[in-house]
Amino acid sequence: MTKILFVDDQANVLSALRRMLHGRRDKWEMEFAGSGEEAIGRLEKESFDVVVTDMRMPGVDGAELLTHARDRWPSIVRIVLSGQSEPESILRTMGTTHIYLSKPCDAARLTTVVTQSSILRNRLPDAGIKRIVSQLGAAPCQASIYDQFVKELENPYPSIERLGALIASDIGMTAKILQLVSSSFFGQPQRVSTPEQAASLLGVTLLRELVLSSEIFQPMHLFGMEGFSLEELNRHSREVADCARMIAELETSDQRTIDDAWLAGMLHDVGKIVLACSMPGAYQEAVRLAESEGTSLWAAEKEVFGTTHAEVGSYLLSLWGLPLPICEAVGTFRSHRSFETEGNFLPVTAVHVANVLRRKNLLPERIIKPGMPLPWHF
């Protein structure tokens, strides 16, 4: 059962939450605190899976509470539920908040957010891995792409199209920007599947503030790291994303599915970045193990970490509030048996086939024709 702590200094808000979520009592163990100080006291005495807090409170406010929670109990899912919309206040929470929800928030939206993160969290057996994923604030990104991005921002007349294209060329930057528009950090959450659309929604001024002041991106210098090249991983992910979109276009006319196939393809290896940047020694051990035993990196990761980069990436994206079809596609793209369905084409299908095709340097238009069964094995 998921244990959740709701925090708000207004008693009527807590009462409304109790009434609204009454039907979840069989799934959630819920407790309520009337201040940040009371919440910290509860956290010191009990173990919680999720904290949902208001921002503007006397004494310890939401930003301070979540900073304390991140530092002391890093594996807790941290959600803001607030009517506060001032950019300056929201920027204070960027490094500590997983998902930002605006008041009023209906039960369905809140339930979806908490349930999605809890389900995917339970797929990670190792508490240390959960802590690492949950603590990730700034998105690791390729240093050369970051430098180009900053240079464009410092241009007297920056191009939002150029900024969007740069974001779309990097896995970490794509994931982080989609987090911001999928949640309610800046306005109502938007169902956006491309970094270019996300950049346009945020605008140059806000992007400049986020990147240069709030430091939402962390340029990584991993030159010489055995078995890992962020530049190569970005290149492969772009190829898989483009290939997945081609496959989706051959199989469906639904634009959302096509866009989701591209995004899931771009993010399918985001878990590799988390593991390589957070635990470089262990990641190199997994790479060496795969090479010495002639097994897959997937199997080697299981032995070293107790999980795979796919499950790590899926959990990260769920924490960052990305849509469930994207999270599921990233988590299961290697095992097509888990997503075979009758009559439904899913983004994960496109990513699975695209990943196989690109690793064999094949192009989808030479293999797949509209309406034919997709080739799972080569």
Short mmCIF file of C-alpha atoms in Angstrom, two decimals:
data_model
loop_
_atom_site.label_atom_id
_atom_site.label_comp_id
_atom_site.label_asym_id
_atom_site.label_seq_id
_atom_site.Cartn_x
_atom_site.Cartn_y
_atom_site.Cartn_z
CA MET A 1 0.00 0.00 0.00
CA THR A 2 1.31 3.45 -0.95
CA LYS A 3 1.78 5.78 2.03
CA ILE A 4 1.22 9.48 1.27
CA LEU A 5 1.67 12.62 3.37
CA PHE A 6 -0.45 15.62 2.33
CA VAL A 7 0.70 19.02 3.62
CA ASP A 8 -1.25 22.30 3.56
CA ASP A 9 -1.68 25.08 6.11
CA GLN A 10 -5.36 25.51 5.20
CA ALA A 11 -7.59 23.07 7.10
CA ASN A 12 -10.35 23.33 4.49
CA VAL A 13 -7.94 22.17 1.77
CA LEU A 14 -6.93 19.12 3.80
CA SER A 15 -10.60 18.35 4.48
CA ALA A 16 -11.37 18.61 0.77
CA LEU A 17 -8.50 16.23 -0.02
CA ARG A 18 -9.83 13.73 2.54
CA ARG A 19 -13.28 13.81 0.95
CA MET A 20 -12.00 13.76 -2.62
CA LEU A 21 -9.69 10.79 -2.03
CA HIS A 22 -11.99 8.82 0.29
CA GLY A 23 -12.38 6.13 -2.36
CA ARG A 24 -8.62 5.49 -2.43
CA ARG A 25 -8.40 4.27 1.18
CA ASP A 26 -8.04 0.66 0.07
CA LYS A 27 -5.00 1.59 -2.07
CA TRP A 28 -3.40 4.48 -0.17
CA GLU A 29 -2.54 5.06 3.46
CA MET A 30 -3.01 8.82 3.79
CA GLU A 31 -1.91 11.21 6.51
CA PHE A 32 -2.37 14.97 6.69
CA ALA A 33 -0.17 17.71 8.16
CA GLY A 34 -1.13 21.35 8.70
CA SER A 35 2.34 22.86 8.40
CA GLY A 36 5.82 22.25 7.06
CA GLU A 37 7.13 21.81 10.60
CA GLU A 38 4.49 19.18 11.38
CA ALA A 39 5.30 17.39 8.12
CA ILE A 40 9.00 17.19 8.96
CA GLY A 41 8.10 15.77 12.37
CA ARG A 42 5.96 13.09 10.71
CA LEU A 43 8.71 12.27 8.24
CA GLU A 44 11.20 11.86 11.08
CA LYS A 45 8.98 9.29 12.79
CA GLU A 46 7.38 7.42 9.87
CA SER A 47 8.29 6.21 6.40
CA PHE A 48 6.37 7.68 3.46
CA ASP A 49 6.42 6.91 -0.27
CA VAL A 50 5.01 10.24 -1.47
CA VAL A 51 4.81 13.81 -0.14
CA VAL A 52 2.22 16.19 -1.65
CA THR A 53 2.62 19.75 -0.39
CA ASP A 54 1.36 23.28 -0.88
CA MET A 55 3.99 25.90 -1.66
CA ARG A 56 3.00 29.02 0.26
CA MET A 57 2.88 28.24 3.99
CA PRO A 58 4.05 30.20 7.05
CA GLY A 59 7.28 29.04 8.64
CA VAL A 60 8.66 26.12 6.65
CA ASP A 61 7.17 26.53 3.17
CA GLY A 62 6.81 23.91 0.46
CA ALA A 63 10.18 24.59 -1.14
CA GLU A 64 12.01 24.23 2.18
CA LEU A 65 10.06 21.09 3.06
CA LEU A 66 10.88 19.40 -0.24
CA THR A 67 14.53 20.38 -0.02
CA HIS A 68 14.67 18.80 3.44
CA ALA A 69 12.84 15.71 2.18
CA ARG A 70 15.20 15.34 -0.79
CA ASP A 71 18.28 15.59 1.43
CA ARG A 72 17.05 13.36 4.27
CA TRP A 73 14.75 10.89 2.49
CA PRO A 74 15.78 11.09 -1.17
CA SER A 75 13.66 8.19 -2.43
CA ILE A 76 10.37 9.94 -1.54
CA VAL A 77 8.28 11.07 -4.52
CA ARG A 78 7.94 14.85 -4.14
CA ILE A 79 4.84 16.57 -5.55
CA VAL A 80 3.74 20.20 -5.27
CA LEU A 81 -0.02 20.89 -5.22
CA SER A 82 -0.33 24.66 -5.17
CA GLY A 83 -2.23 27.68 -6.39
CA GLN A 84 0.96 29.71 -6.44
CA SER A 85 2.06 30.58 -9.96
CA GLU A 86 4.79 33.22 -9.58
CA PRO A 87 7.76 32.09 -11.71
CA GLU A 88 10.27 33.15 -9.05
CA SER A 89 8.66 30.89 -6.45
CA ILE A 90 8.32 27.99 -8.86
CA LEU A 91 11.96 28.27 -9.89
CA ARG A 92 12.92 27.71 -6.24
CA THR A 93 11.44 24.22 -6.43
CA MET A 94 12.97 23.12 -9.73
CA GLY A 95 15.70 20.99 -8.18
CA THR A 96 13.52 19.36 -5.55
CA THR A 97 10.10 18.83 -7.14
CA HIS A 98 9.28 15.86 -9.33
CA ILE A 99 5.80 16.97 -10.39
CA TYR A 100 3.99 20.31 -10.00
CA LEU A 101 0.19 20.25 -9.91
CA SER A 102 -1.97 23.37 -9.91
CA LYS A 103 -4.99 23.91 -7.70
CA PRO A 104 -7.73 23.05 -8.23
CA CYS A 105 -6.67 19.49 -9.09
CA ASP A 106 -9.28 16.79 -9.55
CA ALA A 107 -9.03 13.32 -8.03
CA ALA A 108 -8.41 11.65 -11.38
CA ARG A 109 -5.33 13.74 -12.17
CA LEU A 110 -3.84 13.34 -8.68
CA THR A 111 -4.58 9.61 -8.67
CA THR A 112 -2.95 9.13 -12.06
CA VAL A 113 0.22 10.95 -11.03
CA VAL A 114 0.66 9.10 -7.73
CA THR A 115 -0.32 5.69 -9.10
CA GLN A 116 1.96 5.91 -12.13
CA SER A 117 5.04 6.79 -10.11
CA SER A 118 4.24 4.17 -7.46
CA ILE A 119 3.79 1.33 -9.96
CA LEU A 120 7.05 2.00 -11.77
CA ARG A 121 8.87 2.66 -8.48
CA ASN A 122 7.98 -0.85 -7.32
CA ARG A 123 9.75 -2.31 -10.35
CA LEU A 124 13.09 -1.12 -8.98
CA PRO A 125 14.11 -3.58 -6.25
CA ASP A 126 17.24 -1.75 -5.11
CA ALA A 127 16.69 1.09 -2.63
CA GLY A 128 19.99 2.72 -3.62
CA ILE A 129 18.94 2.94 -7.27
CA LYS A 130 15.61 4.47 -6.24
CA ARG A 131 17.44 7.13 -4.25
CA ILE A 132 19.75 7.97 -7.15
CA VAL A 133 16.86 8.35 -9.60
CA SER A 134 14.74 10.34 -7.16
CA GLN A 135 17.59 12.74 -6.35
CA LEU A 136 18.27 13.60 -9.98
CA GLY A 137 17.39 17.26 -10.48
CA ALA A 138 19.43 18.71 -13.32
CA ALA A 139 19.42 16.60 -16.47
CA PRO A 140 22.83 15.28 -17.61
CA CYS A 141 23.47 16.39 -21.18
CA GLN A 142 26.18 16.39 -23.84
CA ALA A 143 28.57 19.27 -23.15
CA SER A 144 28.99 20.29 -26.80
CA ILE A 145 25.21 20.52 -27.32
CA TYR A 146 24.82 22.46 -24.08
CA ASP A 147 27.49 24.93 -25.19
CA GLN A 148 25.67 25.50 -28.49
CA PHE A 149 22.41 25.97 -26.59
CA VAL A 150 23.90 28.60 -24.26
CA LYS A 151 25.53 30.37 -27.21
CA GLU A 152 22.15 30.58 -28.94
CA LEU A 153 20.52 31.93 -25.76
CA GLU A 154 23.19 34.64 -25.56
CA ASN A 155 22.55 35.65 -29.16
CA PRO A 156 20.84 39.08 -29.35
CA TYR A 157 18.10 37.46 -31.44
CA PRO A 158 17.90 33.79 -30.35
CA SER A 159 15.91 31.42 -32.53
CA ILE A 160 13.31 29.32 -30.71
CA GLU A 161 13.43 26.89 -33.64
CA ARG A 162 17.19 26.48 -33.21
CA LEU A 163 16.80 26.03 -29.44
CA GLY A 164 14.12 23.39 -29.96
CA ALA A 165 16.28 21.51 -32.46
CA LEU A 166 19.21 21.48 -30.03
CA ILE A 167 17.01 20.15 -27.24
CA ALA A 168 15.74 17.45 -29.60
CA SER A 169 19.30 16.29 -30.27
CA ASP A 170 20.04 15.42 -26.62
CA ILE A 171 18.34 12.75 -24.49
CA GLY A 172 18.65 14.50 -21.13
CA MET A 173 17.59 17.91 -22.42
CA THR A 174 14.57 16.37 -24.13
CA ALA A 175 13.46 14.57 -20.96
CA LYS A 176 13.84 17.65 -18.76
CA ILE A 177 12.00 20.02 -21.06
CA LEU A 178 9.14 17.54 -21.44
CA GLN A 179 8.97 17.33 -17.63
CA LEU A 180 8.33 21.06 -17.44
CA VAL A 181 5.47 21.11 -19.95
CA SER A 182 3.93 17.77 -18.88
CA SER A 183 3.55 19.13 -15.35
CA SER A 184 2.06 22.45 -14.22
CA PHE A 185 5.31 24.26 -13.49
CA PHE A 186 4.45 27.03 -15.93
CA GLY A 187 0.76 27.06 -16.81
CA GLN A 188 -1.57 24.16 -17.45
CA PRO A 189 0.08 20.82 -18.30
CA GLN A 190 0.33 20.22 -22.03
CA ARG A 191 0.26 16.90 -23.87
CA VAL A 192 3.38 17.64 -25.92
CA SER A 193 5.47 14.95 -27.61
CA THR A 194 8.21 16.98 -29.28
CA PRO A 195 10.94 19.19 -27.78
CA GLU A 196 10.32 21.80 -30.47
CA GLN A 197 6.72 22.24 -29.31
CA ALA A 198 7.85 22.32 -25.68
CA ALA A 199 10.46 25.00 -26.37
CA SER A 200 7.88 27.11 -28.18
CA LEU A 201 5.48 26.86 -25.23
CA LEU A 202 8.14 27.90 -22.72
CA GLY A 203 9.60 30.70 -24.84
CA VAL A 204 13.10 32.15 -25.02
CA THR A 205 12.89 34.28 -21.86
CA LEU A 206 11.86 31.42 -19.61
CA LEU A 207 14.31 29.00 -21.22
CA ARG A 208 17.11 31.48 -20.57
CA GLU A 209 16.11 31.74 -16.90
CA LEU A 210 15.79 27.97 -16.52
CA VAL A 211 19.11 27.14 -18.14
CA LEU A 212 21.35 29.98 -16.99
CA SER A 213 19.92 30.65 -13.51
CA SER A 214 18.12 27.49 -12.39
CA GLU A 215 20.64 25.21 -14.14
CA ILE A 216 18.17 22.54 -15.24
CA PHE A 217 20.85 20.99 -17.49
CA GLN A 218 24.15 19.54 -16.32
CA PRO A 219 26.78 19.31 -19.07
CA MET A 220 28.71 16.06 -18.71
CA HIS A 221 32.36 15.55 -19.59
CA LEU A 222 32.72 11.78 -19.78
CA PHE A 223 35.58 11.55 -22.23
CA GLY A 224 37.53 8.34 -21.90
CA MET A 225 34.89 6.50 -19.86
CA GLU A 226 35.16 2.88 -20.90
CA GLY A 227 32.09 1.52 -22.62
CA PHE A 228 30.14 4.77 -22.66
CA SER A 229 29.94 7.69 -25.07
CA LEU A 230 27.19 10.24 -24.54
CA GLU A 231 27.73 11.55 -28.06
CA GLU A 232 27.29 8.06 -29.51
CA LEU A 233 24.26 7.38 -27.31
CA ASN A 234 22.60 10.60 -28.46
CA ARG A 235 23.30 9.71 -32.09
CA HIS A 236 21.82 6.21 -31.66
CA SER A 237 18.77 7.58 -29.85
CA ARG A 238 18.09 10.13 -32.59
CA GLU A 239 18.30 7.36 -35.18
CA VAL A 240 15.94 5.11 -33.20
CA ALA A 241 13.53 8.02 -32.69
CA ASP A 242 13.42 8.86 -36.40
CA CYS A 243 13.12 5.19 -37.30
CA ALA A 244 10.31 4.65 -34.77
CA ARG A 245 8.43 7.60 -36.24
CA MET A 246 8.78 6.14 -39.76
CA ILE A 247 7.42 2.81 -38.53
CA ALA A 248 4.53 4.49 -36.74
CA GLU A 249 3.66 6.46 -39.87
CA LEU A 250 3.51 3.20 -41.82
CA GLU A 251 1.20 1.59 -39.25
CA THR A 252 -1.16 4.36 -38.10
CA SER A 253 -2.52 7.77 -39.02
CA ASP A 254 -2.91 8.81 -35.39
CA GLN A 255 -0.54 11.77 -34.91
CA ARG A 256 -0.29 11.37 -31.14
CA THR A 257 0.88 7.78 -31.52
CA ILE A 258 3.39 8.87 -34.17
CA ASP A 259 4.75 11.66 -31.96
CA ASP A 260 4.87 9.35 -28.93
CA ALA A 261 6.82 6.79 -30.95
CA TRP A 262 9.46 9.43 -31.73
CA LEU A 263 9.68 10.60 -28.12
CA ALA A 264 9.86 7.07 -26.68
CA GLY A 265 12.57 6.25 -29.22
CA MET A 266 14.56 9.33 -28.23
CA LEU A 267 14.31 8.49 -24.53
CA HIS A 268 14.58 4.68 -24.63
CA ASP A 269 18.16 4.71 -23.29
CA VAL A 270 17.85 7.56 -20.78
CA GLY A 271 18.44 5.05 -17.97
CA LYS A 272 21.94 4.42 -19.30
CA ILE A 273 22.78 8.06 -18.69
CA VAL A 274 21.47 7.89 -15.12
CA LEU A 275 23.54 4.79 -14.32
CA ALA A 276 26.70 5.90 -16.13
CA CYS A 277 26.72 9.39 -14.63
CA SER A 278 25.65 8.41 -11.11
CA MET A 279 27.53 5.11 -10.74
CA PRO A 280 30.33 5.16 -13.35
CA GLY A 281 32.40 2.42 -11.71
CA ALA A 282 29.51 -0.02 -11.48
CA TYR A 283 28.38 0.82 -15.01
CA GLN A 284 31.85 0.09 -16.38
CA GLU A 285 31.76 -3.20 -14.45
CA ALA A 286 28.52 -4.10 -16.25
CA VAL A 287 30.06 -3.22 -19.62
CA ARG A 288 33.13 -5.37 -18.93
CA LEU A 289 30.95 -8.23 -17.68
CA ALA A 290 28.88 -8.18 -20.87
CA GLU A 291 32.03 -8.23 -23.00
CA SER A 292 33.86 -10.94 -21.04
CA GLU A 293 30.89 -13.30 -20.83
CA GLY A 294 29.54 -12.56 -24.29
CA THR A 295 26.16 -11.64 -22.86
CA SER A 296 23.92 -8.63 -23.35
CA LEU A 297 24.42 -5.39 -21.45
CA TRP A 298 20.84 -5.90 -20.33
CA ALA A 299 21.75 -9.15 -18.54
CA ALA A 300 24.95 -7.67 -17.14
CA GLU A 301 23.04 -4.72 -15.69
CA LYS A 302 20.68 -7.15 -13.98
CA GLU A 303 23.61 -8.87 -12.33
CA VAL A 304 25.42 -5.69 -11.27
CA PHE A 305 22.50 -3.38 -10.41
CA GLY A 306 19.62 -5.79 -9.89
CA THR A 307 17.72 -3.89 -12.57
CA THR A 308 18.15 -2.61 -16.14
CA HIS A 309 18.62 0.81 -17.67
CA ALA A 310 15.13 0.46 -19.18
CA GLU A 311 13.48 0.15 -15.76
CA VAL A 312 15.61 3.00 -14.40
CA GLY A 313 14.68 5.25 -17.31
CA SER A 314 11.01 4.36 -17.06
CA TYR A 315 10.93 5.28 -13.38
CA LEU A 316 12.74 8.57 -13.95
CA LEU A 317 10.27 9.61 -16.65
CA SER A 318 7.31 8.65 -14.45
CA LEU A 319 8.76 10.77 -11.62
CA TRP A 320 9.04 13.64 -14.06
CA GLY A 321 5.40 13.30 -15.03
CA LEU A 322 5.75 12.14 -18.63
CA PRO A 323 2.74 10.28 -20.07
CA LEU A 324 2.38 6.61 -19.16
CA PRO A 325 2.65 5.33 -22.78
CA ILE A 326 6.13 6.91 -22.96
CA CYS A 327 7.19 5.51 -19.59
CA GLU A 328 5.91 2.04 -20.44
CA ALA A 329 7.57 2.09 -23.86
CA VAL A 330 10.93 3.00 -22.32
CA GLY A 331 10.56 0.31 -19.66
CA THR A 332 9.51 -2.58 -21.88
CA PHE A 333 10.86 -1.92 -25.38
CA ARG A 334 13.32 -4.83 -25.20
CA SER A 335 10.67 -7.50 -24.57
CA HIS A 336 8.00 -7.46 -27.24
CA ARG A 337 6.03 -10.24 -25.55
CA SER A 338 5.01 -7.76 -22.86
CA PHE A 339 3.21 -5.46 -25.29
CA GLU A 340 1.76 -7.59 -28.08
CA THR A 341 -1.87 -6.54 -28.53
CA GLU A 342 -4.56 -7.41 -31.04
CA GLY A 343 -5.41 -4.60 -33.41
CA ASN A 344 -3.67 -1.83 -31.46
CA PHE A 345 -0.43 -0.21 -32.55
CA LEU A 346 1.55 1.14 -29.61
CA PRO A 347 4.62 3.40 -29.47
CA VAL A 348 6.57 0.66 -27.71
CA THR A 349 6.10 -1.54 -30.77
CA ALA A 350 7.77 1.03 -32.98
CA VAL A 351 10.64 1.52 -30.52
CA HIS A 352 11.30 -2.20 -30.20
CA VAL A 353 11.51 -2.72 -33.96
CA ALA A 354 13.40 0.54 -34.57
CA ASN A 355 16.04 -0.35 -31.98
CA VAL A 356 16.65 -3.72 -33.63
CA LEU A 357 16.75 -2.20 -37.12
CA ARG A 358 19.21 0.54 -36.21
CA ARG A 359 21.55 -1.83 -34.42
CA LYS A 360 21.67 -3.81 -37.65
CA ASN A 361 22.00 -0.60 -39.74
CA LEU A 362 18.73 -1.33 -41.52
CA LEU A 363 16.11 1.20 -42.62
CA PRO A 364 12.40 0.53 -41.98
CA GLU A 365 11.17 1.38 -45.48
CA ARG A 366 13.29 -1.48 -46.86
CA ILE A 367 11.86 -4.01 -44.40
CA ILE A 368 8.33 -2.93 -43.54
CA LYS A 369 5.38 -2.23 -45.79
CA PRO A 370 2.04 -0.78 -44.64
CA GLY A 371 -0.26 -3.45 -43.20
CA MET A 372 2.30 -6.26 -43.06
CA PRO A 373 3.11 -7.99 -39.73
CA LEU A 374 6.02 -6.30 -38.00
CA PRO A 375 9.23 -8.38 -37.97
CA TRP A 376 10.11 -9.05 -34.34
CA HIS A 377 13.14 -11.23 -35.01
CA PHE A 378 15.99 -10.79 -37.49
#
